[in-house]
PDB file of C-alpha atoms in Angstrom:
ATOM      1  CA  MET A   1       9.715  -8.716  28.087  1.00 71.00           C
ATOM      2  CA  ALA A   2       8.862  -8.486  24.389  1.00 77.00           C
ATOM      3  CA  SER A   3       9.701  -5.469  22.273  1.00 89.00           C
ATOM      4  CA  TYR A   4       7.896  -3.817  19.369  1.00 91.00           C
ATOM      5  CA  ASN A   5      10.011  -3.273  16.292  1.00 92.00           C
ATOM      6  CA  GLY A   6       8.713  -0.840  13.705  1.00 92.00           C
ATOM      7  CA  GLY A   7      10.644   1.204  11.194  1.00 94.00           C
ATOM      8  CA  ASP A   8      11.221   1.574   7.498  1.00 96.00           C
ATOM      9  CA  ILE A   9       9.887  -0.361   4.558  1.00 97.00           C
ATOM     10  CA  ILE A  10      13.214  -1.114   2.904  1.00 97.00           C
ATOM     11  CA  GLU A  11      12.062  -2.508  -0.435  1.00 98.00           C
ATOM     12  CA  ILE A  12       8.946  -2.811  -2.564  1.00 98.00           C
ATOM     13  CA  SER A  13       9.123  -5.235  -5.462  1.00 98.00           C
ATOM     14  CA  TYR A  14       6.509  -5.796  -8.152  1.00 98.00           C
ATOM     15  CA  ASN A  15       5.822  -8.187 -11.003  1.00 98.00           C
ATOM     16  CA  HIS A  16       3.453  -6.941 -13.718  1.00 98.00           C
ATOM     17  CA  PRO A  17       2.900  -7.765 -17.419  1.00 98.00           C
ATOM     18  CA  LEU A  18       4.449  -4.347 -18.254  1.00 97.00           C
ATOM     19  CA  GLY A  19       7.589  -5.293 -16.319  1.00 97.00           C
ATOM     20  CA  SER A  20       9.075  -6.117 -12.949  1.00 97.00           C
ATOM     21  CA  GLY A  21      11.087  -3.926 -10.646  1.00 98.00           C
ATOM     22  CA  VAL A  22      12.122  -2.772  -7.211  1.00 98.00           C
ATOM     23  CA  LEU A  23      11.183   0.520  -5.555  1.00 98.00           C
ATOM     24  CA  SER A  24      13.210   2.183  -2.805  1.00 98.00           C
ATOM     25  CA  PRO A  25      11.092   3.779  -0.067  1.00 98.00           C
ATOM     26  CA  LYS A  26      12.394   6.914   1.629  1.00 97.00           C
ATOM     27  CA  ALA A  27      13.680   6.341   5.174  1.00 97.00           C
ATOM     28  CA  SER A  28      11.921   7.642   8.290  1.00 96.00           C
ATOM     29  CA  GLU A  29       8.521   8.175   6.655  1.00 95.00           C
ATOM     30  CA  ASP A  30       5.177   7.303   8.244  1.00 94.00           C
ATOM     31  CA  ASN A  31       4.273   4.518   5.818  1.00 95.00           C
ATOM     32  CA  GLU A  32       1.128   2.449   6.422  1.00 95.00           C
ATOM     33  CA  TYR A  33      -0.371  -1.011   5.901  1.00 95.00           C
ATOM     34  CA  ASP A  34      -4.075  -1.889   5.952  1.00 95.00           C
ATOM     35  CA  PHE A  35      -4.458  -5.658   5.684  1.00 95.00           C
ATOM     36  CA  GLY A  36      -8.008  -5.413   4.335  1.00 94.00           C
ATOM     37  CA  GLY A  37     -10.727  -7.921   5.130  1.00 94.00           C
ATOM     38  CA  VAL A  38     -14.036  -7.352   6.880  1.00 94.00           C
ATOM     39  CA  ARG A  39     -14.729  -4.125   8.770  1.00 94.00           C
ATOM     40  CA  THR A  40     -17.732  -3.266  10.929  1.00 96.00           C
ATOM     41  CA  ASN A  41     -19.028   0.248  10.305  1.00 95.00           C
ATOM     42  CA  ASP A  42     -18.904   2.653  13.257  1.00 95.00           C
ATOM     43  CA  ASP A  43     -22.364   4.215  13.305  1.00 93.00           C
ATOM     44  CA  GLU A  44     -23.995   5.049  16.665  1.00 93.00           C
ATOM     45  CA  ALA A  45     -27.442   5.137  15.005  1.00 94.00           C
ATOM     46  CA  MET A  46     -27.212   1.438  14.055  1.00 95.00           C
ATOM     47  CA  VAL A  47     -29.460   0.233  16.854  1.00 96.00           C
ATOM     48  CA  THR A  48     -33.078  -0.953  17.119  1.00 96.00           C
ATOM     49  CA  SER A  49     -35.632   0.994  19.127  1.00 96.00           C
ATOM     50  CA  LYS A  50     -35.180  -1.700  21.827  1.00 96.00           C
ATOM     51  CA  GLY A  51     -31.455  -0.961  22.072  1.00 94.00           C
ATOM     52  CA  GLU A  52     -30.207  -4.013  20.145  1.00 96.00           C
ATOM     53  CA  ALA A  53     -27.094  -3.411  18.084  1.00 96.00           C
ATOM     54  CA  ILE A  54     -27.234  -3.609  14.299  1.00 97.00           C
ATOM     55  CA  TYR A  55     -23.851  -4.372  12.743  1.00 96.00           C
ATOM     56  CA  SER A  56     -23.134  -3.443   9.145  1.00 96.00           C
ATOM     57  CA  MET A  57     -20.089  -5.407   7.968  1.00 97.00           C
ATOM     58  CA  ASN A  58     -18.347  -4.841   4.639  1.00 96.00           C
ATOM     59  CA  ALA A  59     -15.334  -6.181   2.811  1.00 94.00           C
ATOM     60  CA  LYS A  60     -12.470  -3.701   2.351  1.00 95.00           C
ATOM     61  CA  ARG A  61      -9.458  -3.802   0.045  1.00 96.00           C
ATOM     62  CA  TRP A  62      -5.946  -4.105   1.455  1.00 97.00           C
ATOM     63  CA  SER A  63      -3.589  -1.189   0.941  1.00 97.00           C
ATOM     64  CA  ALA A  64      -0.015  -0.166   1.588  1.00 97.00           C
ATOM     65  CA  SER A  65       1.360   3.338   1.210  1.00 97.00           C
ATOM     66  CA  ALA A  66       4.919   4.607   1.113  1.00 98.00           C
ATOM     67  CA  VAL A  67       6.977   7.556  -0.043  1.00 98.00           C
ATOM     68  CA  VAL A  68       9.359   6.183  -2.673  1.00 98.00           C
ATOM     69  CA  ALA A  69      12.394   7.554  -4.479  1.00 98.00           C
ATOM     70  CA  SER A  70      12.237   8.234  -8.202  1.00 97.00           C
ATOM     71  CA  ASP A  71      15.133   8.572 -10.624  1.00 95.00           C
ATOM     72  CA  MET A  72      13.784  10.701 -13.480  1.00 93.00           C
ATOM     73  CA  ASN A  73      16.803   9.987 -15.723  1.00 95.00           C
ATOM     74  CA  VAL A  74      17.368   6.222 -15.713  1.00 94.00           C
ATOM     75  CA  ARG A  75      15.144   4.063 -13.491  1.00 94.00           C
ATOM     76  CA  GLN A  76      11.959   6.124 -14.015  1.00 95.00           C
ATOM     77  CA  GLU A  77      10.035   4.601 -11.105  1.00 97.00           C
ATOM     78  CA  TYR A  78       7.330   7.267 -11.266  1.00 97.00           C
ATOM     79  CA  GLU A  79       6.684   6.771 -14.983  1.00 97.00           C
ATOM     80  CA  LYS A  80       6.433   3.006 -14.482  1.00 98.00           C
ATOM     81  CA  MET A  81       3.889   3.365 -11.651  1.00 98.00           C
ATOM     82  CA  VAL A  82       1.773   5.714 -13.805  1.00 98.00           C
ATOM     83  CA  ALA A  83       1.766   3.070 -16.565  1.00 98.00           C
ATOM     84  CA  ILE A  84       0.819   0.255 -14.157  1.00 98.00           C
ATOM     85  CA  ALA A  85      -1.922   2.414 -12.605  1.00 98.00           C
ATOM     86  CA  GLY A  86      -3.452   2.825 -16.078  1.00 98.00           C
ATOM     87  CA  SER A  87      -3.246  -0.878 -16.892  1.00 98.00           C
ATOM     88  CA  LEU A  88      -6.169  -3.267 -16.535  1.00 98.00           C
ATOM     89  CA  ASP A  89      -3.820  -5.893 -15.075  1.00 98.00           C
ATOM     90  CA  GLU A  90      -2.840  -6.186 -11.419  1.00 98.00           C
ATOM     91  CA  ALA A  91       0.725  -6.705 -10.227  1.00 98.00           C
ATOM     92  CA  THR A  92       2.038  -8.933  -7.474  1.00 98.00           C
ATOM     93  CA  TRP A  93       3.617  -6.717  -4.774  1.00 98.00           C
ATOM     94  CA  THR A  94       6.062  -7.642  -2.014  1.00 98.00           C
ATOM     95  CA  PHE A  95       6.910  -5.247   0.825  1.00 98.00           C
ATOM     96  CA  LEU A  96      10.057  -5.974   2.856  1.00 98.00           C
ATOM     97  CA  HIS A  97      10.189  -4.322   6.279  1.00 96.00           C
ATOM     98  CA  ILE A  98      13.365  -3.457   8.209  1.00 96.00           C
ATOM     99  CA  ASN A  99      12.306  -5.794  11.052  1.00 95.00           C
ATOM    100  CA  GLY A 100      12.412  -8.773   8.663  1.00 95.00           C
ATOM    101  CA  THR A 101       8.692  -9.173   7.960  1.00 96.00           C
ATOM    102  CA  THR A 102       7.455  -9.476   4.402  1.00 97.00           C
ATOM    103  CA  TYR A 103       3.929  -8.766   3.171  1.00 97.00           C
ATOM    104  CA  LYS A 104       2.460  -9.666  -0.180  1.00 97.00           C
ATOM    105  CA  GLY A 105      -0.643  -8.837  -2.197  1.00 97.00           C
ATOM    106  CA  LYS A 106      -2.023  -8.527  -5.698  1.00 97.00           C
ATOM    107  CA  GLY A 107      -3.207  -5.062  -6.737  1.00 98.00           C
ATOM    108  CA  LYS A 108      -2.296  -1.800  -8.436  1.00 98.00           C
ATOM    109  CA  PRO A 109      -1.462   1.851  -7.699  1.00 98.00           C
ATOM    110  CA  VAL A 110      -4.555   3.843  -6.680  1.00 98.00           C
ATOM    111  CA  GLY A 111      -5.213   7.527  -6.050  1.00 97.00           C
ATOM    112  CA  ASP A 112      -3.144  10.484  -7.202  1.00 96.00           C
ATOM    113  CA  LEU A 113       0.429  10.000  -8.353  1.00 97.00           C
ATOM    114  CA  LYS A 114       2.397  13.247  -8.140  1.00 97.00           C
ATOM    115  CA  LEU A 115       6.161  13.461  -8.538  1.00 97.00           C
ATOM    116  CA  ASN A 116       7.953  15.848  -6.171  1.00 97.00           C
ATOM    117  CA  VAL A 117      10.754  16.931  -8.500  1.00 96.00           C
ATOM    118  CA  ASN A 118      12.645  18.760  -5.747  1.00 97.00           C
ATOM    119  CA  GLN A 119      12.770  15.726  -3.430  1.00 96.00           C
ATOM    120  CA  SER A 120      12.854  13.066  -6.213  1.00 97.00           C
ATOM    121  CA  THR A 121      10.038  11.211  -4.414  1.00 98.00           C
ATOM    122  CA  PHE A 122       6.362  10.429  -4.818  1.00 98.00           C
ATOM    123  CA  SER A 123       3.660   9.034  -2.562  1.00 98.00           C
ATOM    124  CA  LEU A 124       2.531   5.603  -3.678  1.00 98.00           C
ATOM    125  CA  LYS A 125      -0.553   3.749  -2.504  1.00 98.00           C
ATOM    126  CA  ILE A 126      -1.061   0.170  -3.649  1.00 98.00           C
ATOM    127  CA  SER A 127      -4.418  -1.492  -3.088  1.00 98.00           C
ATOM    128  CA  GLY A 128      -6.033  -4.775  -4.027  1.00 97.00           C
ATOM    129  CA  GLY A 129      -8.692  -7.310  -3.245  1.00 93.00           C
ATOM    130  CA  SER A 130      -8.538 -10.115  -0.733  1.00 85.00           C
ATOM    131  CA  ILE A 131      -6.056  -9.688   2.131  1.00 85.00           C
ATOM    132  CA  PHE A 132      -2.490  -8.381   2.398  1.00 92.00           C
ATOM    133  CA  THR A 133      -0.651 -11.397   3.845  1.00 92.00           C
ATOM    134  CA  GLN A 134       2.597 -12.039   5.664  1.00 92.00           C
TER     135      GLN A 134
END
């Protein structure tokens, strides 16, 4: 019988014109991947008067979110992500999972970036076009 092996994202690496680096996600967090691609909208009213389904399909960006550690004194992960978020250039991102899988995509930080100074962490969401691939 097969098993299902989830768990931590153990490393996030990036390569951007402003610099390259490695981020350390916090253990035991509910991190998420959305591989992107085509999605069909869920709208019960999308039907003809004869009862035929109407499907509205749209492309969606990939995304990956994680809570990552930030060293305010030396490594300055938070400050670097703020700079990359404000850049016009995308980075190449690689996410290494504890079960051995690796996912890759080209994109940038999106949404709010807020540093929790008590926990030395921040929530990071990376998103990009095309598809997040293994």
